[in-house]
GROMACS .gro file of C-alpha atoms in nm:
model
  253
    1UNK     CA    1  10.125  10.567  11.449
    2UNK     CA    2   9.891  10.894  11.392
    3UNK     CA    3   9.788  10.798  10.968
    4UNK     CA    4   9.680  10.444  10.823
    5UNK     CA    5   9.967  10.475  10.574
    6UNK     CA    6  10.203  10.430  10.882
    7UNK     CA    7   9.963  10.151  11.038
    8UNK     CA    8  10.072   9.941  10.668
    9UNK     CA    9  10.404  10.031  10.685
   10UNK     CA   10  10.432   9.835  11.003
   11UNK     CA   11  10.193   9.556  10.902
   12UNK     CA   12  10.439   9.522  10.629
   13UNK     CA   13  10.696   9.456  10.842
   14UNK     CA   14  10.477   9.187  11.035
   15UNK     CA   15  10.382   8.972  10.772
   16UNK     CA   16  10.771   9.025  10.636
   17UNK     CA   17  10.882   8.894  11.020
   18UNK     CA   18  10.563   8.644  10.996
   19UNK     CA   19  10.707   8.465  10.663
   20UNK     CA   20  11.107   8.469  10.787
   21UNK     CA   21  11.006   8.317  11.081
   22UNK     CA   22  10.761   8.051  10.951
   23UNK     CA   23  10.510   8.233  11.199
   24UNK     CA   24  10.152   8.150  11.143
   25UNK     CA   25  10.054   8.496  11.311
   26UNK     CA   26  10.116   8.563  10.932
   27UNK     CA   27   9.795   8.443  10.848
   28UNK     CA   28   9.585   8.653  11.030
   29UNK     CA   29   9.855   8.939  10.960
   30UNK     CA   30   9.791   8.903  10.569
   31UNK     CA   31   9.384   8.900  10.629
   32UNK     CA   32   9.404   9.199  10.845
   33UNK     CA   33   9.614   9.397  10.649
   34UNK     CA   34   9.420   9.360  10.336
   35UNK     CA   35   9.093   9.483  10.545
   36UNK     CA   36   9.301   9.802  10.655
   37UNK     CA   37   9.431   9.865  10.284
   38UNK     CA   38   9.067   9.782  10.192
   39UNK     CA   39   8.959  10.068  10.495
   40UNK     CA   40   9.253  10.312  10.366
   41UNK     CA   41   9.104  10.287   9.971
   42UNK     CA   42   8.767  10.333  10.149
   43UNK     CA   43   8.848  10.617  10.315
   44UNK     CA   44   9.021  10.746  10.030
   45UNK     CA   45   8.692  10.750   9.814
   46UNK     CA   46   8.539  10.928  10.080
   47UNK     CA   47   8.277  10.585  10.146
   48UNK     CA   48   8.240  10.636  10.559
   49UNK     CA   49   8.012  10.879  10.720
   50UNK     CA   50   8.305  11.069  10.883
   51UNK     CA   51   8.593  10.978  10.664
   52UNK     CA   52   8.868  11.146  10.922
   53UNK     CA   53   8.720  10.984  11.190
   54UNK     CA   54   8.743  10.643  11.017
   55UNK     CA   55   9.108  10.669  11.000
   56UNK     CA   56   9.122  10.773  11.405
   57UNK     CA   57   8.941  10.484  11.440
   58UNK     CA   58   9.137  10.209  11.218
   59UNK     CA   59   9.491  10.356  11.371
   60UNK     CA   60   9.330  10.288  11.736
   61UNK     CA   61   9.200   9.988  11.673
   62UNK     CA   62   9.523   9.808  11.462
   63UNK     CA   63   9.728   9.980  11.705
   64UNK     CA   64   9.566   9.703  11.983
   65UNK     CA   65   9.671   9.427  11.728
   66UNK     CA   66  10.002   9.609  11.677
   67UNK     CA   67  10.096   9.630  12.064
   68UNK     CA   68   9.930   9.307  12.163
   69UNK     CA   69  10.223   9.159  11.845
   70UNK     CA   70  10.476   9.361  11.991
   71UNK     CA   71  10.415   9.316  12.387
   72UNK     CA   72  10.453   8.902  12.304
   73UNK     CA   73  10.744   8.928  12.073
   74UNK     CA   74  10.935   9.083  12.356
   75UNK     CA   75  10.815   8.842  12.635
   76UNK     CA   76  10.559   9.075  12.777
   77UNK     CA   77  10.227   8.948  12.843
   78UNK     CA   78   9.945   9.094  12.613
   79UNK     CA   79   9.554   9.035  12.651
   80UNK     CA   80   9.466   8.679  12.729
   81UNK     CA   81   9.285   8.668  12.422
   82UNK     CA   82   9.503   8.787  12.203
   83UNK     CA   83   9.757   8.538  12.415
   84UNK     CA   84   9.568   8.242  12.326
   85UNK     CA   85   9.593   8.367  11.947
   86UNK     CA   86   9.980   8.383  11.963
   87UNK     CA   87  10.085   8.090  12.169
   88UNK     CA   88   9.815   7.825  11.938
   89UNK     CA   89  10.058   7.992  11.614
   90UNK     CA   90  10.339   7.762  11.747
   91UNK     CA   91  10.100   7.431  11.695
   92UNK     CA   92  10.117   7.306  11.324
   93UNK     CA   93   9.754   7.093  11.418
   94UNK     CA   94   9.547   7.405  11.383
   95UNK     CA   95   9.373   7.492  11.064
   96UNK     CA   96   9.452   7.782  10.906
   97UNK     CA   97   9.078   7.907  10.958
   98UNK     CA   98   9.122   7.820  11.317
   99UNK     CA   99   9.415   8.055  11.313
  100UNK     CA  100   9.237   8.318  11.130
  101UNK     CA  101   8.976   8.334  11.371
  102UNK     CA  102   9.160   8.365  11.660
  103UNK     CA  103   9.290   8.639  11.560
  104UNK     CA  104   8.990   8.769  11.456
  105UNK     CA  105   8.790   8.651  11.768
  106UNK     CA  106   9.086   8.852  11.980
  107UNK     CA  107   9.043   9.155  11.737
  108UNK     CA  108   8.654   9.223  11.676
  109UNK     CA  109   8.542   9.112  12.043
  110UNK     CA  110   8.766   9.276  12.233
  111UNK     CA  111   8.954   9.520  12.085
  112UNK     CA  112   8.719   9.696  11.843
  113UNK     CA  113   8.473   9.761  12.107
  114UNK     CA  114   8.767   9.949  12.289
  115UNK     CA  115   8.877  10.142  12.014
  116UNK     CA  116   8.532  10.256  11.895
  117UNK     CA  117   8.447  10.395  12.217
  118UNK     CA  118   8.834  10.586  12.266
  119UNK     CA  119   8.759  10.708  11.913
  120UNK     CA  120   8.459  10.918  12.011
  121UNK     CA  121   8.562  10.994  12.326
  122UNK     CA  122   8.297  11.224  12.469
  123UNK     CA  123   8.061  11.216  12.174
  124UNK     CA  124   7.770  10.988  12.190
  125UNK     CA  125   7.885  10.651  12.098
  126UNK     CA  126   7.591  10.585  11.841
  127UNK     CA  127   7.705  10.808  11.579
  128UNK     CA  128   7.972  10.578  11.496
  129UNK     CA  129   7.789  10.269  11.442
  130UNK     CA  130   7.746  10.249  11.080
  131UNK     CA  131   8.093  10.272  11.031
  132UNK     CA  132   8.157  10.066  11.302
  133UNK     CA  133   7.991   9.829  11.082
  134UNK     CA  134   8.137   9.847  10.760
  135UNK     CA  135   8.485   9.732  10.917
  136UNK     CA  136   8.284   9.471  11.039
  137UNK     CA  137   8.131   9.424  10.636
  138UNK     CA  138   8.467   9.437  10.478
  139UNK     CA  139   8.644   9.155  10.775
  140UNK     CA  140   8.347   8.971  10.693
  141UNK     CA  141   8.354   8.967  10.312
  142UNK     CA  142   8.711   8.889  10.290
  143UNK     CA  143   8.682   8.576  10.547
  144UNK     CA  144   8.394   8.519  10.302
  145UNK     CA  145   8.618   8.510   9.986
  146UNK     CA  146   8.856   8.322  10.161
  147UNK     CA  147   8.593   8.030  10.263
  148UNK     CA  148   8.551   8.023   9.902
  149UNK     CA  149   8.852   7.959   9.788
  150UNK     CA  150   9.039   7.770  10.110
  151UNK     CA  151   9.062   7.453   9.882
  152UNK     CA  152   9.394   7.560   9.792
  153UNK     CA  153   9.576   7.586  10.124
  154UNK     CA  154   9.293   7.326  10.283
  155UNK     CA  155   9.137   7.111  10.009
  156UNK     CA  156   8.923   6.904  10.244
  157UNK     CA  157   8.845   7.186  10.396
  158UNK     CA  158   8.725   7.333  10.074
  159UNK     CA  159   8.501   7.035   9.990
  160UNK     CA  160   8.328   7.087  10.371
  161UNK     CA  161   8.276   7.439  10.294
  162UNK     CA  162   7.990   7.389   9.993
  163UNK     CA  163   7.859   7.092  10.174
  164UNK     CA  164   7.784   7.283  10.482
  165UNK     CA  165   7.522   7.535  10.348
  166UNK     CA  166   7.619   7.838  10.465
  167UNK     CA  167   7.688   7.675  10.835
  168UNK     CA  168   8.065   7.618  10.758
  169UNK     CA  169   8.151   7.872  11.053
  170UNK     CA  170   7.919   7.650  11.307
  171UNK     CA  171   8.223   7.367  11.226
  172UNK     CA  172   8.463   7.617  11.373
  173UNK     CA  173   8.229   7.708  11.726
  174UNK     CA  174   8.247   8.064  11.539
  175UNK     CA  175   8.040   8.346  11.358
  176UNK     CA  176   8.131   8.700  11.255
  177UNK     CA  177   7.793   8.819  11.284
  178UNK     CA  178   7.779   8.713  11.636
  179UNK     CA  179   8.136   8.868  11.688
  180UNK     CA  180   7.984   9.199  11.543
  181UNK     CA  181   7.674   9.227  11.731
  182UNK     CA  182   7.851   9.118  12.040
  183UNK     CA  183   8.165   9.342  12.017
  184UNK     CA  184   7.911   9.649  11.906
  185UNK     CA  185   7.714   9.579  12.285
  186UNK     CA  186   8.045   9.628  12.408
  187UNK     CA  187   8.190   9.940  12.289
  188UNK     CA  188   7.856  10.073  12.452
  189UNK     CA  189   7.953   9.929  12.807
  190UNK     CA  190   8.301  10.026  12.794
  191UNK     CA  191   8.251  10.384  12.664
  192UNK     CA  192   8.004  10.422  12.974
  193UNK     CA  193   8.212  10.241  13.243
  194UNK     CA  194   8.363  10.403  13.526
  195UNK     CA  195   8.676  10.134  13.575
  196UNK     CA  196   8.740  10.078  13.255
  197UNK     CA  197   9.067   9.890  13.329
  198UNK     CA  198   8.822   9.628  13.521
  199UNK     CA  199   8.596   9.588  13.217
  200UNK     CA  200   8.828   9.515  12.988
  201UNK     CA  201   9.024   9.241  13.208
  202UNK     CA  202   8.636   9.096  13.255
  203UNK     CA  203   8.586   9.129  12.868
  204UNK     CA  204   8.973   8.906  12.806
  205UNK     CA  205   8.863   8.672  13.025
  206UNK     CA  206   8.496   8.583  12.830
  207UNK     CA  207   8.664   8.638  12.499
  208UNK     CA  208   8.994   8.422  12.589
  209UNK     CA  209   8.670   8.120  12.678
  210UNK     CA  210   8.605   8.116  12.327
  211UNK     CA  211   8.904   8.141  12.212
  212UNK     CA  212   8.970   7.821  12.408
  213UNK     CA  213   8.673   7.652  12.230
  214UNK     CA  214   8.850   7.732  11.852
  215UNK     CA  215   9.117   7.575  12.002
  216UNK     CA  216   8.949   7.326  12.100
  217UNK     CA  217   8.620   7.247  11.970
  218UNK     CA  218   8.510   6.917  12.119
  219UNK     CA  219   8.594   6.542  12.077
  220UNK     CA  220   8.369   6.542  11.722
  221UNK     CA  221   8.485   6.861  11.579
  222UNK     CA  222   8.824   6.795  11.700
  223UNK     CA  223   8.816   6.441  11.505
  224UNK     CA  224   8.737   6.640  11.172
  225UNK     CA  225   9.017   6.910  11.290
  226UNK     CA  226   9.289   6.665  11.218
  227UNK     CA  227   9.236   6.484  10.930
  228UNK     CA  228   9.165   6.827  10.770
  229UNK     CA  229   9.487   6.942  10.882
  230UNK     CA  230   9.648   6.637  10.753
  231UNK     CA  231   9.584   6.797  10.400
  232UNK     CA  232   9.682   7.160  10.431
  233UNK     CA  233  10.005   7.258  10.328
  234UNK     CA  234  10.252   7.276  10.639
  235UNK     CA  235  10.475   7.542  10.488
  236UNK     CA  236  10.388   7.837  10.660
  237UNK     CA  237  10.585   8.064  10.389
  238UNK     CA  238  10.391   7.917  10.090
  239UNK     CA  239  10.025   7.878  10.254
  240UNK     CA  240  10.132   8.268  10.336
  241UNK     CA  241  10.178   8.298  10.003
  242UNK     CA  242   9.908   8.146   9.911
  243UNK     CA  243   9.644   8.300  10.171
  244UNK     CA  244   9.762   8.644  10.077
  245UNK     CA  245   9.644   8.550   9.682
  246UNK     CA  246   9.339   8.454   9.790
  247UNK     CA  247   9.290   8.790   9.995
  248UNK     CA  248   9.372   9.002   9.772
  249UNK     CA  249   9.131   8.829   9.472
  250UNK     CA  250   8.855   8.818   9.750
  251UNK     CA  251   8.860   9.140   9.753
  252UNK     CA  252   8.804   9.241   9.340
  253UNK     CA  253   8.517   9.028   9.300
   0.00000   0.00000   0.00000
């Protein structure tokens, strides 16, 4: 994939595979592709400080999502992180926000970090940073709309959301902003590492931790995991359906 047209084409064809195959990769498939249409429309108004570059950088870094999908499908082993993300899809006793960030949690802290710093390649990493932040703005606003709406693929889940304050994400052993900052740190330690292979196996390894504590998020948290999955829908086609209505009017507002 060289243009962020073709990166659609084939996330298309994911959340298409996703919904045939009652997959609930499809959930963080649907998210993800309505931050790159959101990033292609961006780029398209000329919003990013180096609009060309922008689209270097989204190809590189869906392309990580892309291969890490791929590598699994066929029975090759991807990133432990992003292996975590895959294998908890088979359970129907994760939320769908647990799903959603594990996939994200796989995505920002690893992988975004790696493609930032391939995208400039020899140019000083810093000049990318404020658009290395608005991906991070637009993920962010669109989880945001979602948490807004979840009551209808997770009513309980929608009533915890208001009472929480702003702290709903603490419920999940989870923040974006944290994600950000973190994965930000990184891209400047990768871009100057020597072994680069090394780092990013010692990166996985943290990352796939805390993917391990979304999974599972202690005996309390864990109590108020199941009897909020008791009321989602278990149709992964329809809460598809639903999730990618609620994307797409996050989004407009």
């Amino acid at each position: 994939m060289e243009t962020i047209d073709e990166v659609l084409v084939r996330m298309d064809q994911i959340v298409d595979e996703c919904r045939n195959n009652q997959s609930r990769i499809g959930y963080f498939a649907i998210l993800y592709r309505q931050v790159t249409r959101r990033i292609r429309d961006g780029i398209l108004a000329r919003e990013f400080e180096d609009n060309p570059r922008m689209e270097k950088l989204d190809v590189l870094f869906a392309g990580r999502f892309i291969d890490a999908y791929a590598s699994w499908k066929s029975g090759m082993r991807p990133t432990e992180s992003w292996l975590m993300a895959f294998e908890a899809s088979k359970a129907s006793s994760h939320l769908v926000l647990q799903h959603l960030f594990l996939g994200i949690n796989a995505h920002i802290n690893l992988d975004l970090g790696i493609s930032a710093a391939d995208t400039m390649g020899a140019e000083p990493i810093a000049e990318i940073q404020n658009d290395f932040n608005k991906i991070n703005a637009v993920l962010a606003e669109l989880v945001d709309g979602v948490k807004a709406n979840i009551s209808t693929v997770s009513p309980i889940f929608g009533w915890l959301v208001p009472l929480a304050k702003g702290r709903d994400e603490m419920l999940l052993n989870f923040s974006i902003r944290l994600a950000r900052d973190g994965a930000w740190k990184y891209a400047g330690e990768y871009y100057a590492c020597e072994d680069r292979p090394a780092s990013v196996f010692e990166r996985d390894m943290t990352i796939a931790k805390l993917a391990n504590k979304l999974i599972n998020p202690g005996k309390f948290l864990l109590f108020i995991v199941k009897i909020v999955s008791l009321a989602e829908w278990k149709s992964v086609s329809r809460t598809m359906d639903q999730l990618d209505m609620v994307v797409k009017e996050a989004q407009t507002i």
